[in-house]
Short mmCIF file of C-alpha atoms and ligand atoms in Angstrom, two decimals:
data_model
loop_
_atom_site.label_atom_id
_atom_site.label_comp_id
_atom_site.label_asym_id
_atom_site.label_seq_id
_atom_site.Cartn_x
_atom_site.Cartn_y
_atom_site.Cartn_z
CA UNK A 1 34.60 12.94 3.63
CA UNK A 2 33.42 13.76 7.16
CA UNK A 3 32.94 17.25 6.91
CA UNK A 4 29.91 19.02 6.44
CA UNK A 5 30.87 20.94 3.31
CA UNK A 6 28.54 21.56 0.03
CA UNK A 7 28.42 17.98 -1.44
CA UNK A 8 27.19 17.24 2.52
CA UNK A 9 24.89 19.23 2.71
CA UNK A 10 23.46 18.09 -0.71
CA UNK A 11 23.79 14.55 -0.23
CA UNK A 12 21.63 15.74 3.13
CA UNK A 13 18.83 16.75 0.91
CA UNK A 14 18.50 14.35 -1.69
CA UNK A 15 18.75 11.29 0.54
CA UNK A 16 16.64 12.73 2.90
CA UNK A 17 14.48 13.75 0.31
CA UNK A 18 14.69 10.12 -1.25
CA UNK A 19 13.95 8.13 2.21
CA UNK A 20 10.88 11.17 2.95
CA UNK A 21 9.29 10.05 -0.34
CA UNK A 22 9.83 6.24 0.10
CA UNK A 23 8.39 6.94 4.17
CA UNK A 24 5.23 7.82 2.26
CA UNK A 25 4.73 5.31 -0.59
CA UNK A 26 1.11 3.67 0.47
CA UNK A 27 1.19 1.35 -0.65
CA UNK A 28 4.89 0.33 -1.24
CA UNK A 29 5.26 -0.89 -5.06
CA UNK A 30 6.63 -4.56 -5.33
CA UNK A 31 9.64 -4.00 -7.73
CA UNK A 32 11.02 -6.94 -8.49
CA UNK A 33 14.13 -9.10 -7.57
CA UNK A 34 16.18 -10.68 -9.48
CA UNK A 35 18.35 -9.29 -12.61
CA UNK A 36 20.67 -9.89 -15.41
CA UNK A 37 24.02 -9.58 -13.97
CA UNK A 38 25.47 -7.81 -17.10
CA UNK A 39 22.68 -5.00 -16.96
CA UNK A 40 23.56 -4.41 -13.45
CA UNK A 41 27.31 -4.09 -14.50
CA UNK A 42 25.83 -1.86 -17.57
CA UNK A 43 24.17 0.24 -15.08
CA UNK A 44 26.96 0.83 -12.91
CA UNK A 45 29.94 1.16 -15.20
CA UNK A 46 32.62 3.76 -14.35
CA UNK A 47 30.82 4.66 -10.75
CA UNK A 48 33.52 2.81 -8.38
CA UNK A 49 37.01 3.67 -9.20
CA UNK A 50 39.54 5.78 -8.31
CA UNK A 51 37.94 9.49 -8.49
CA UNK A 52 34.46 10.42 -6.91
CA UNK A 53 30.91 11.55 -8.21
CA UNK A 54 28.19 13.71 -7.97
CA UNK A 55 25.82 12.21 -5.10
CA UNK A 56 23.30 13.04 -6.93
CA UNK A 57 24.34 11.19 -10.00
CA UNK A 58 25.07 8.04 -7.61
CA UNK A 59 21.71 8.24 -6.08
CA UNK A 60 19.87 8.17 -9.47
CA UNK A 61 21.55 5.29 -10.58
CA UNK A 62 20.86 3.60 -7.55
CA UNK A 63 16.78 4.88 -7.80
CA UNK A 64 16.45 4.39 -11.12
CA UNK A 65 18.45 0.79 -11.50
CA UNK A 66 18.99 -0.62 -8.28
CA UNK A 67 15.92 0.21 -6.15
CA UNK A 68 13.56 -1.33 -8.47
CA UNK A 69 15.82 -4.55 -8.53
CA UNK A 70 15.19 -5.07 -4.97
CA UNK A 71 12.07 -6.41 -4.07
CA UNK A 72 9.94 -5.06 -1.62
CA UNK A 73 9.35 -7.48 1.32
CA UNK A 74 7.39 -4.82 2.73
CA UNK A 75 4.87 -4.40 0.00
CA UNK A 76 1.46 -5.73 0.28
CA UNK A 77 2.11 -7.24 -3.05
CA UNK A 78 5.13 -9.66 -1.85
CA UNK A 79 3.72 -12.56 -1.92
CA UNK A 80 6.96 -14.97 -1.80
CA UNK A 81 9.06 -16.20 1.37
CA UNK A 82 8.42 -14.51 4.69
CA UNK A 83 6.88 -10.85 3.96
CA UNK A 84 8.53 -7.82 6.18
CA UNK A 85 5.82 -5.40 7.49
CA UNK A 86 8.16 -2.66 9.50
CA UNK A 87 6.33 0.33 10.80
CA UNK A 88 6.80 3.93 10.10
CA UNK A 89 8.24 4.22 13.24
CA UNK A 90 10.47 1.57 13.47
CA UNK A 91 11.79 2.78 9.79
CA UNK A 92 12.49 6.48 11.01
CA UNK A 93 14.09 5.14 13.98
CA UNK A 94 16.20 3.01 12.19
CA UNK A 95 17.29 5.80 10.22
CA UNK A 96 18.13 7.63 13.34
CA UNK A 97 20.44 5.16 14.75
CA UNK A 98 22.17 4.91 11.16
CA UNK A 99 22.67 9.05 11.43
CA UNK A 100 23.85 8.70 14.92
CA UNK A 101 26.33 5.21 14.48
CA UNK A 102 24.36 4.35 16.91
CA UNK A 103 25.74 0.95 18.83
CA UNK A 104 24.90 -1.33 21.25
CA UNK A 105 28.11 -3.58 22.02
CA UNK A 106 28.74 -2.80 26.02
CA UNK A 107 26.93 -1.05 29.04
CA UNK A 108 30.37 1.23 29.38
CA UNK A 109 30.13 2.33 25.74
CA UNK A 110 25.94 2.34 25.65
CA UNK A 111 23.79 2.13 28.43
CA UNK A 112 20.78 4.01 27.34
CA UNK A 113 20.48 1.74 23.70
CA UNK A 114 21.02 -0.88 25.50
CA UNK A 115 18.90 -0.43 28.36
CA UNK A 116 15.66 0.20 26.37
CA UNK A 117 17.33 -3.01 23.84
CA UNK A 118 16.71 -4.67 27.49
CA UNK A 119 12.83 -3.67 28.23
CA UNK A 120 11.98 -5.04 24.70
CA UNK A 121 13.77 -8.34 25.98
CA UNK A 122 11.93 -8.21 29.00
CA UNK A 123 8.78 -7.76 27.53
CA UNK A 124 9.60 -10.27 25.19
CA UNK A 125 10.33 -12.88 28.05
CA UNK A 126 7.34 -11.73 30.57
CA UNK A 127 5.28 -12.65 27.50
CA UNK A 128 7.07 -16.30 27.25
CA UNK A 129 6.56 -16.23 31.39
CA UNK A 130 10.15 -16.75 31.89
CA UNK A 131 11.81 -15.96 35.21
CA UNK A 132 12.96 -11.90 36.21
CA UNK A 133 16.75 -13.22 35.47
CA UNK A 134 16.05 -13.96 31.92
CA UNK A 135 17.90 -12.07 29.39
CA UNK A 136 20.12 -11.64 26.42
CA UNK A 137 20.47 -9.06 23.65
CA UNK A 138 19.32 -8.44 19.90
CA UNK A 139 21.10 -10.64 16.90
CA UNK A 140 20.72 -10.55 12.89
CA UNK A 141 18.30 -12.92 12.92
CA UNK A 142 16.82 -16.07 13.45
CA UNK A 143 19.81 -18.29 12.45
CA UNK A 144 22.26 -16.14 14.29
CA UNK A 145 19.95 -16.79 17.29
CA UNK A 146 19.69 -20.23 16.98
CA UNK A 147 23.36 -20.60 16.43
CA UNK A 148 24.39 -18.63 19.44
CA UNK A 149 22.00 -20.31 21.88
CA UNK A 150 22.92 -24.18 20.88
CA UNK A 151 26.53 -23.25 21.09
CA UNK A 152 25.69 -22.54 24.50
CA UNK A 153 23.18 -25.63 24.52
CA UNK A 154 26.39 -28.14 23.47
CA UNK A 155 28.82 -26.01 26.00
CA UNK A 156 26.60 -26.73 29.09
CA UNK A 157 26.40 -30.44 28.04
CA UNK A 158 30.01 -30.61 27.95
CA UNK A 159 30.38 -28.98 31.05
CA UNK A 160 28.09 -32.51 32.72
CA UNK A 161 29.35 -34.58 31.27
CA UNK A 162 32.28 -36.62 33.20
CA UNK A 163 33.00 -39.04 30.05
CA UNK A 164 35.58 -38.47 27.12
CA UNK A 165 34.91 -35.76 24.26
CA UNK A 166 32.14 -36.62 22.38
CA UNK A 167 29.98 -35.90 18.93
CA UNK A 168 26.92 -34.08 20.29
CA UNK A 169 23.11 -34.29 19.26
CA UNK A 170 20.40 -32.17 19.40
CA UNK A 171 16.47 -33.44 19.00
CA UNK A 172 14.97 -32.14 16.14
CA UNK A 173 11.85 -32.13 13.75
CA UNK A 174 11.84 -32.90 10.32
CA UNK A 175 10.14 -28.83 9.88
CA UNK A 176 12.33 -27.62 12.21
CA UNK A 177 13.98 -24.10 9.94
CA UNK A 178 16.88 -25.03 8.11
CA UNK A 179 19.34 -22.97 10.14
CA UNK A 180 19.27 -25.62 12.72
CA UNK A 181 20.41 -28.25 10.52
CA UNK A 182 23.27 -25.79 9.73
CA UNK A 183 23.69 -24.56 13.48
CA UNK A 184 24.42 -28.32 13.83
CA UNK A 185 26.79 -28.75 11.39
CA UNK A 186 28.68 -25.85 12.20
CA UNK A 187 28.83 -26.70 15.68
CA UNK A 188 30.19 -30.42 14.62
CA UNK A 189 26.50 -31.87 16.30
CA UNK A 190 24.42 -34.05 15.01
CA UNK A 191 20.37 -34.25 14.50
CA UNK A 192 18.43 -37.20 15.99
CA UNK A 193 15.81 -36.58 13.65
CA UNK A 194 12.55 -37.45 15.45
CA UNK A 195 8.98 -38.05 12.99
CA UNK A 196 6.48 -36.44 13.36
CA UNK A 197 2.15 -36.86 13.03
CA UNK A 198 1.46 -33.91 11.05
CA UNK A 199 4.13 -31.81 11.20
CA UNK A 200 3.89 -31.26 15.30
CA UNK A 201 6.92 -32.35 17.40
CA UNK A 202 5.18 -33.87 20.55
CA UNK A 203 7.19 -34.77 23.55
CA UNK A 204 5.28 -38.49 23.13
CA UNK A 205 7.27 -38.41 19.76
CA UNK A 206 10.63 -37.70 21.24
CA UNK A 207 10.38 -40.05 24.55
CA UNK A 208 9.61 -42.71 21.78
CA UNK A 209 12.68 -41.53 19.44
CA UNK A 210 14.77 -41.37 22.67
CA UNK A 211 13.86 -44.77 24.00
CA UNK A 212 14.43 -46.46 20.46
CA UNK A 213 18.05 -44.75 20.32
CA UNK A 214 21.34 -46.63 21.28
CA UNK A 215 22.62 -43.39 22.44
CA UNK A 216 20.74 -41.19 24.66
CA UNK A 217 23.55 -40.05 26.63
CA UNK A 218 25.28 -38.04 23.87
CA UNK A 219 22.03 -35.88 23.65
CA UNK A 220 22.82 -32.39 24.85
CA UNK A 221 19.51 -30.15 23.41
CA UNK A 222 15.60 -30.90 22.42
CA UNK A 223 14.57 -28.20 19.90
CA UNK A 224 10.88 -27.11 19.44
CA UNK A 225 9.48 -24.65 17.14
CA UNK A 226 6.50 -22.49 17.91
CA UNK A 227 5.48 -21.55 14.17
CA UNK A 228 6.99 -23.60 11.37
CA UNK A 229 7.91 -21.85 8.82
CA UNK A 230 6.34 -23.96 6.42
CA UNK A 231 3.09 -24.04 7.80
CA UNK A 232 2.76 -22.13 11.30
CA UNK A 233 2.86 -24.79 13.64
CA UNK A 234 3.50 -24.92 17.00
CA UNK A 235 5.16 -27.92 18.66
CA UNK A 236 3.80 -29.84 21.89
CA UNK A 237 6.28 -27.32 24.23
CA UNK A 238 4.88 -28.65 27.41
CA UNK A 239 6.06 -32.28 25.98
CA UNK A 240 8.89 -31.03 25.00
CA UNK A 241 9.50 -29.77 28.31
CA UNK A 242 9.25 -32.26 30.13
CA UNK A 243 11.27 -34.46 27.94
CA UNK A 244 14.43 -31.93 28.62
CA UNK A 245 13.76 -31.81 32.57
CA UNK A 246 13.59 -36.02 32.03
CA UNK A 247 17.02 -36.22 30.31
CA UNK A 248 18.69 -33.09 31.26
CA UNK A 249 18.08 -31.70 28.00
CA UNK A 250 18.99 -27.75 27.19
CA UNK A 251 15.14 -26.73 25.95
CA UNK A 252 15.80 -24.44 23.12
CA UNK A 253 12.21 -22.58 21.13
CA UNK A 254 12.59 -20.79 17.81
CA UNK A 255 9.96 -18.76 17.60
CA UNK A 256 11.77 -16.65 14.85
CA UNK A 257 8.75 -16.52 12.73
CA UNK A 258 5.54 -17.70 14.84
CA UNK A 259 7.09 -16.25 18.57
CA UNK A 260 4.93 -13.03 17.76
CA UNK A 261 2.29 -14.65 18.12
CA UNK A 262 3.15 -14.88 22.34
CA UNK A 263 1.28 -11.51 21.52
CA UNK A 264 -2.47 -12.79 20.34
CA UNK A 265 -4.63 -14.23 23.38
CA UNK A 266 -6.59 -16.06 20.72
CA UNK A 267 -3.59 -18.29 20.58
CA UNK A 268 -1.38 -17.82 23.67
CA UNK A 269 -1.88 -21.19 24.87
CA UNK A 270 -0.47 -22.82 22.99
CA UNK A 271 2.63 -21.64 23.39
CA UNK A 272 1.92 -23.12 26.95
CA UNK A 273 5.47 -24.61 28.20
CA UNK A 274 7.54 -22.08 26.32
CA UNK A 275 8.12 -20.43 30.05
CA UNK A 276 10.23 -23.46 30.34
CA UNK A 277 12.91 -23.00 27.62
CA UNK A 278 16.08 -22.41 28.27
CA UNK A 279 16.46 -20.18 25.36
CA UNK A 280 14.15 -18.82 22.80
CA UNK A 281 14.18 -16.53 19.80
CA UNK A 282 11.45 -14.34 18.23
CA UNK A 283 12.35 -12.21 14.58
CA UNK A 284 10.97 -8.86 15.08
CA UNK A 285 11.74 -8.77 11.14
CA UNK A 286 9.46 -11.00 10.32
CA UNK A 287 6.09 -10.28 12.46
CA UNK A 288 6.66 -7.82 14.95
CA UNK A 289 6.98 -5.05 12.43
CA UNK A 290 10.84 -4.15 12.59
CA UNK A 291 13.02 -2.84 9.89
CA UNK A 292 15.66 -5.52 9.17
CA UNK A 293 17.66 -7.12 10.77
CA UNK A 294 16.69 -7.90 14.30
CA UNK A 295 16.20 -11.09 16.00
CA UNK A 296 15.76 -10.95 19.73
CA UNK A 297 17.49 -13.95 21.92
CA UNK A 298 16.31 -14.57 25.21
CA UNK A 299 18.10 -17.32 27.50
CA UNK A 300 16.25 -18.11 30.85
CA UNK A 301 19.89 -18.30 32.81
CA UNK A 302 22.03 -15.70 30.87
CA UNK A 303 25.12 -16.34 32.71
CA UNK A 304 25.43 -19.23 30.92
CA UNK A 305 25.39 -17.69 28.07
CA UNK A 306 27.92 -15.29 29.09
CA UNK A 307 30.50 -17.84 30.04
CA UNK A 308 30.01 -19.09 26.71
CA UNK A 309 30.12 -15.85 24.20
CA UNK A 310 32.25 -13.35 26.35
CA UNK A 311 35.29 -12.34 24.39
CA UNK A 312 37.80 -12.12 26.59
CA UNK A 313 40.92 -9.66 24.97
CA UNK A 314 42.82 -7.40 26.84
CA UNK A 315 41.43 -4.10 25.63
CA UNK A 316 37.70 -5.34 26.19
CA UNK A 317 38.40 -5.88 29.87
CA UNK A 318 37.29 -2.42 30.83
CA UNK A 319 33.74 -3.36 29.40
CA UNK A 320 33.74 -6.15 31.61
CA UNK A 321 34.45 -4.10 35.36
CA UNK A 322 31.37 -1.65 35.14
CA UNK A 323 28.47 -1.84 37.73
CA UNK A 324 25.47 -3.34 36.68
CA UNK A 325 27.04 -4.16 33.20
CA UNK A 326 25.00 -5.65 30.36
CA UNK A 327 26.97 -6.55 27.75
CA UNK A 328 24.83 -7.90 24.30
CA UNK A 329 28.11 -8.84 23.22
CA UNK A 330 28.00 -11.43 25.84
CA UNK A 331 25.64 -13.19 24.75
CA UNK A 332 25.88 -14.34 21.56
CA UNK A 333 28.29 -15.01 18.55
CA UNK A 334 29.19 -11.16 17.93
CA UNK A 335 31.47 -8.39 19.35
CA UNK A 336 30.49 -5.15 17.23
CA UNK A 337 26.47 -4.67 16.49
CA UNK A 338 24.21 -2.03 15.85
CA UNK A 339 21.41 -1.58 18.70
CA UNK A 340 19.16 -3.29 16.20
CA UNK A 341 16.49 -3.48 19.25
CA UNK A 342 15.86 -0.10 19.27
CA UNK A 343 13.85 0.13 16.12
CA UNK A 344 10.87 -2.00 17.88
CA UNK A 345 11.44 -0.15 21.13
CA UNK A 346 10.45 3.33 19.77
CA UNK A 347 7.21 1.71 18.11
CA UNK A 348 6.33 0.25 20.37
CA UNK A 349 6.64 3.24 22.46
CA UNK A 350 4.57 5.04 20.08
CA UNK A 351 1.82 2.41 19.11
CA UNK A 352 1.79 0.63 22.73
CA UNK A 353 2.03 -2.88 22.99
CA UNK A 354 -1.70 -3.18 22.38
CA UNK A 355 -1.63 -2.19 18.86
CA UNK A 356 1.19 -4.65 18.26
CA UNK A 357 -1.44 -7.17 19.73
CA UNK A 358 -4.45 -6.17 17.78
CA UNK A 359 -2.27 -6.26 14.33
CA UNK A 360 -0.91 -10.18 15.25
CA UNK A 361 -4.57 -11.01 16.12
CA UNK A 362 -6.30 -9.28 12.68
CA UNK A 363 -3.82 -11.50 11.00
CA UNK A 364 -4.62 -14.43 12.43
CA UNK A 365 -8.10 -13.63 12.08
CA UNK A 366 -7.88 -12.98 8.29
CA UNK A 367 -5.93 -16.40 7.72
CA UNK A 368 -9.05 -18.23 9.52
CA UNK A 369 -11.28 -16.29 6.87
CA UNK A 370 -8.89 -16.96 4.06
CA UNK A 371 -9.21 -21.24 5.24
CA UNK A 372 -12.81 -20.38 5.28
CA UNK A 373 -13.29 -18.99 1.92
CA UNK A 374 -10.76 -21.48 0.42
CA UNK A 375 -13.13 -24.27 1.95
CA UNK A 376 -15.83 -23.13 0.14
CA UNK A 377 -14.18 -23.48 -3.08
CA UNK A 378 -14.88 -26.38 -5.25
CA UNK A 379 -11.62 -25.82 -7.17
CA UNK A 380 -9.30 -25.28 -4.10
CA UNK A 381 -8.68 -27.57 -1.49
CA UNK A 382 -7.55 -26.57 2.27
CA UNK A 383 -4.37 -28.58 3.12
CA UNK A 384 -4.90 -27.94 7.29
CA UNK A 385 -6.25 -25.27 9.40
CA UNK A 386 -3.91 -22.00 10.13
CA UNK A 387 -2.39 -21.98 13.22
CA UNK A 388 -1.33 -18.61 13.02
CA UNK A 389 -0.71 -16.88 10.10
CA UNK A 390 -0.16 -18.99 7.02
CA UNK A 391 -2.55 -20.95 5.31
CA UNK A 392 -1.82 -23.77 3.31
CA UNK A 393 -4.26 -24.80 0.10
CA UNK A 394 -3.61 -26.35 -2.95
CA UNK A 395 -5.44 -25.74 -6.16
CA UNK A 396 -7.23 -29.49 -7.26
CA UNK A 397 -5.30 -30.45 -10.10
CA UNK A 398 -2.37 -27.97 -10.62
CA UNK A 399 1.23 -29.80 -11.24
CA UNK A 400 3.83 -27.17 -10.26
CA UNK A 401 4.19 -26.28 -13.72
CA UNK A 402 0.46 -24.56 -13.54
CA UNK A 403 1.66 -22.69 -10.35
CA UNK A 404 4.45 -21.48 -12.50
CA UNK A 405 2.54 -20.35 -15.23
CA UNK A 406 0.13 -18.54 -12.78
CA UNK A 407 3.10 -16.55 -11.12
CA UNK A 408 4.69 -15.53 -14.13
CA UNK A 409 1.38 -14.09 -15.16
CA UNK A 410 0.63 -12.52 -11.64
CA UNK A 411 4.11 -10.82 -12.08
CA UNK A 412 5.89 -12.79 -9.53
CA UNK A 413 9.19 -14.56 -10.48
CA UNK A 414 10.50 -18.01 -9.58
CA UNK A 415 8.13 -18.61 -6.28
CA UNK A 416 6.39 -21.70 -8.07
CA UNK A 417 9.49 -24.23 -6.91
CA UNK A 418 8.67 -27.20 -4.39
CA UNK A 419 9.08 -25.73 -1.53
CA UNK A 420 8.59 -22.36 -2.76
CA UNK A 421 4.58 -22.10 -3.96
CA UNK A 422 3.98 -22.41 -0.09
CA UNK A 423 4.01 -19.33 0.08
CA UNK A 424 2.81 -17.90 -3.51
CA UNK A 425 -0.75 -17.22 -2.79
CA UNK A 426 -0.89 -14.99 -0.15
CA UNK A 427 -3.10 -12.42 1.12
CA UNK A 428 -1.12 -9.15 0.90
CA UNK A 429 -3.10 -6.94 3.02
CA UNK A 430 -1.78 -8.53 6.38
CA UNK A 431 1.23 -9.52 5.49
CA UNK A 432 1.52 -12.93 6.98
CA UNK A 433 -1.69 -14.48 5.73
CA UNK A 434 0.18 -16.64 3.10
CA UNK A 435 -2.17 -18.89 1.30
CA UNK A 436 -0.08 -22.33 0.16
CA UNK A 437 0.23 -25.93 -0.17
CA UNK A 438 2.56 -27.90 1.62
CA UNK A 439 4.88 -30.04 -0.82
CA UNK A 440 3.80 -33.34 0.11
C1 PLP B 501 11.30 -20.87 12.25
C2 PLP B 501 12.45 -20.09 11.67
N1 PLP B 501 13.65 -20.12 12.28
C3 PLP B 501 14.71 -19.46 11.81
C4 PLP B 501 14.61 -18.71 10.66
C5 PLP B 501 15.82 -17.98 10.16
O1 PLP B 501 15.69 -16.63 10.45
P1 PLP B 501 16.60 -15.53 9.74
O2 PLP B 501 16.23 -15.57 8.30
O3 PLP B 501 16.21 -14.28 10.43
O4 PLP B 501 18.02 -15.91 9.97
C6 PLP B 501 13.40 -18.64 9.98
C7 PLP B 501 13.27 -17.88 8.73
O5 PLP B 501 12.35 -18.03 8.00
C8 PLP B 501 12.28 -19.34 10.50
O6 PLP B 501 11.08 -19.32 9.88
#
């Protein structure tokens, strides 16, 4: 099995030769998601059991039945959810580090991934304006992120406060992403669930909330969100701010979807007080053009962190005792990861930072022109101005039944659900420029 004998080296050719021709699909066909279970099973009878198989055989069951029942997020024509847009690059670097079990877990085992993991970071914080010390490593995603960095958010509480163990709370918005709800229940805290005036958590909001609650004191972290995912909006982070220096808050910013945006002068301030977070995350799978899965966690005091998510076990101590260690493992819930940063670090090597910019920017600018063609339709109405990238509109008149009916006929499966049409209408070409209406 790990020898390079004939059935390596033609497994060599036809996958290479299969990833070479999907490399150079432009565009990328949609394919399509969801399928019967029992032509699936139909498809694949006989292949896993006891004795092996042609590769070749494997492969064209797999390219002729379960390729094309995978959607592709990265295909101008996904219009549903968030859209992936990785580049080139990225992809054939992510190949690389697949052919070279590539991994990123400790300095001792992988300085060099994890050392250009790091400069992506740093970029990544020098954009938020966060201190030199910030730091922190590369996770599956967003709710991995946000997960990691409230468990260190409730920790720190803990560690201030003098009174008996306690149920903790974090602030939240209603649009906060739904991995923070489940970050909270999985970390046995609770939400004090503060309103908001359209959709923006201000810190006016949250001094109210806090002054109208009977207890402030078991409040360990104020979340913000710069880009909701319904809608791309950023909170008030400066309010926000100050409300966590007021209380002694941990400031925690999910950026997973709209953080790419620190990117895009047009919009840059206002992310204005994200420099004060004490932790943020940005998904480099969703707009900065990385393969799956990466999610990049920053934390303004990593040491924290550290004291936190360091797994301490007698054969890992060696990782610990090296000079000028950097351990991603430290710093979030995970021991063994791929060095899922280096994807984005070898595009942007090869496009520069600047092109990254300019493609964040042309889709901002193409969601503006979207709103402004929508508001010169009689029959569609513009729900708000984009933020960023996604525009919300609703089509005067259509139930969610007429949504349906519309997708099914576009091609597009299930998208037309509540929550789901808010992102049916997009705008392929860039991606991002969703064009939806806002349940509500
Ligand atoms: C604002 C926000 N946070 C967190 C997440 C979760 O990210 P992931 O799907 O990478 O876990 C999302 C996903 O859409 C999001 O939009």
């Amino acid at each position: 099995m790990h020898s390079v004998d004939p059935t390596t080296e033609m497994m060599i050719r036809s996958v290479l030769a299969y990833a070479e021709n999907r490399l150079r699909l432009d565009p990328v066909p949609l394919d399509s998601g969801s399928r019967d279970p029992a032509d699936l099973d139909f498809a694949l009878a006989g292949l896993l059991g006891n004795e092996g198989h042609n590769p070749d055989q494997v492969l064209g069951v797999y390219t002729s039945m379960l390729a094309p029942a995978v959607i592709s997020a990265d295909s101008p024509r996904f219009l549903g959810f968030i859209p992936a847009a990785p580049t080139k690059a990225a992809l054939l670097f992510d190949m690389l580090i697949s052919c070279a079990s590539i991994q990123g877990i400790s300095w001792l085992e992988a300085a060099g991934a994890i050392h250009a993991e790091n400069q992506v970071l740093r970029l990544l914080a020098d954009r938020a304006g966060l201190p030199d010390g910030a730091g922190g490593c590369f996770v599956s995603g967003g709710s991995a992120a946000n997960l990691s960095a409230l468990a260190v958010a409730r920790e720190v509480a803990k560690r201030k406060s003098a009174g008996p163990a306690r149920r903790w709370r974090a602030i939240v918005s209603s649009d906060a992403h739904s991995s923070v709800g489940n970050t909270l229940r999985l970390l046995e805290m609770d939400a004090l669930v503060v309103p908001t005036a359209d959709h923006r958590l201000t810190g006016d909001a949250v001094t109210a909330a806090i002054a109208a609650d009977g207890d402030p004191g078991s409040l360990a972290a104020v979340v913000g969100t710069a880009g909701t995912t319904n809608a791309g909006i950023i909170d008030d982070l400066t309010g926000l701010a100050r409300v966590a220096d007021a209380y002694d808050l941990w400031f925690h910013v999910d950026g997973a979807y709209g953080g790419a945006g620190l990117f895009a002068p047009s919009v840059r301030a206002a992310y204005d007080g994200i420099e004060r977070a004490d932790s943020f995350v940005v998904d480099p799978h969703k707009w900065l053009f990385a393969p799956y899965d990466c999610a990049a966690l920053v934390y303004r005091e990593p040491a924290l962190a550290r004291s936190v998510h360091k797994q301490d076990a007698g054969y890992l101590d060696v990782i610990h005792e090296q000079p000028g260690e950097w351990n991603p493992t430290d710093y979030a819930y995970h021991l063994t990861r791929r060095a899922r940063g280096l994807p984005l670090w070898f595009s942007l090597c090869v496009h520069g930072v600047d092109a990254y910019s300019a493609a964040i920017e042309s889709a901002i600018s193409l969601a503006r022109q979207a709103a402004a063609e929508i508001s010169a339709l009689d029959y569609l109405e513009l729900v708000r101005e984009p933020d960023l990238s996604v525009v919300l509109f609703r089509r005067i008149g259509w139930q969610a039944a007429d949504y349906a009916a519309w997708a099914d006929e576009a091609g597009l499966e299930d998208v037309a659900t509540d929550a789901g049409m808010e992102r049916m209408l997009g705008l392929g070409t860039l991606r991002r420029a969703a064009v939806a209406e806002v349940a509500g």
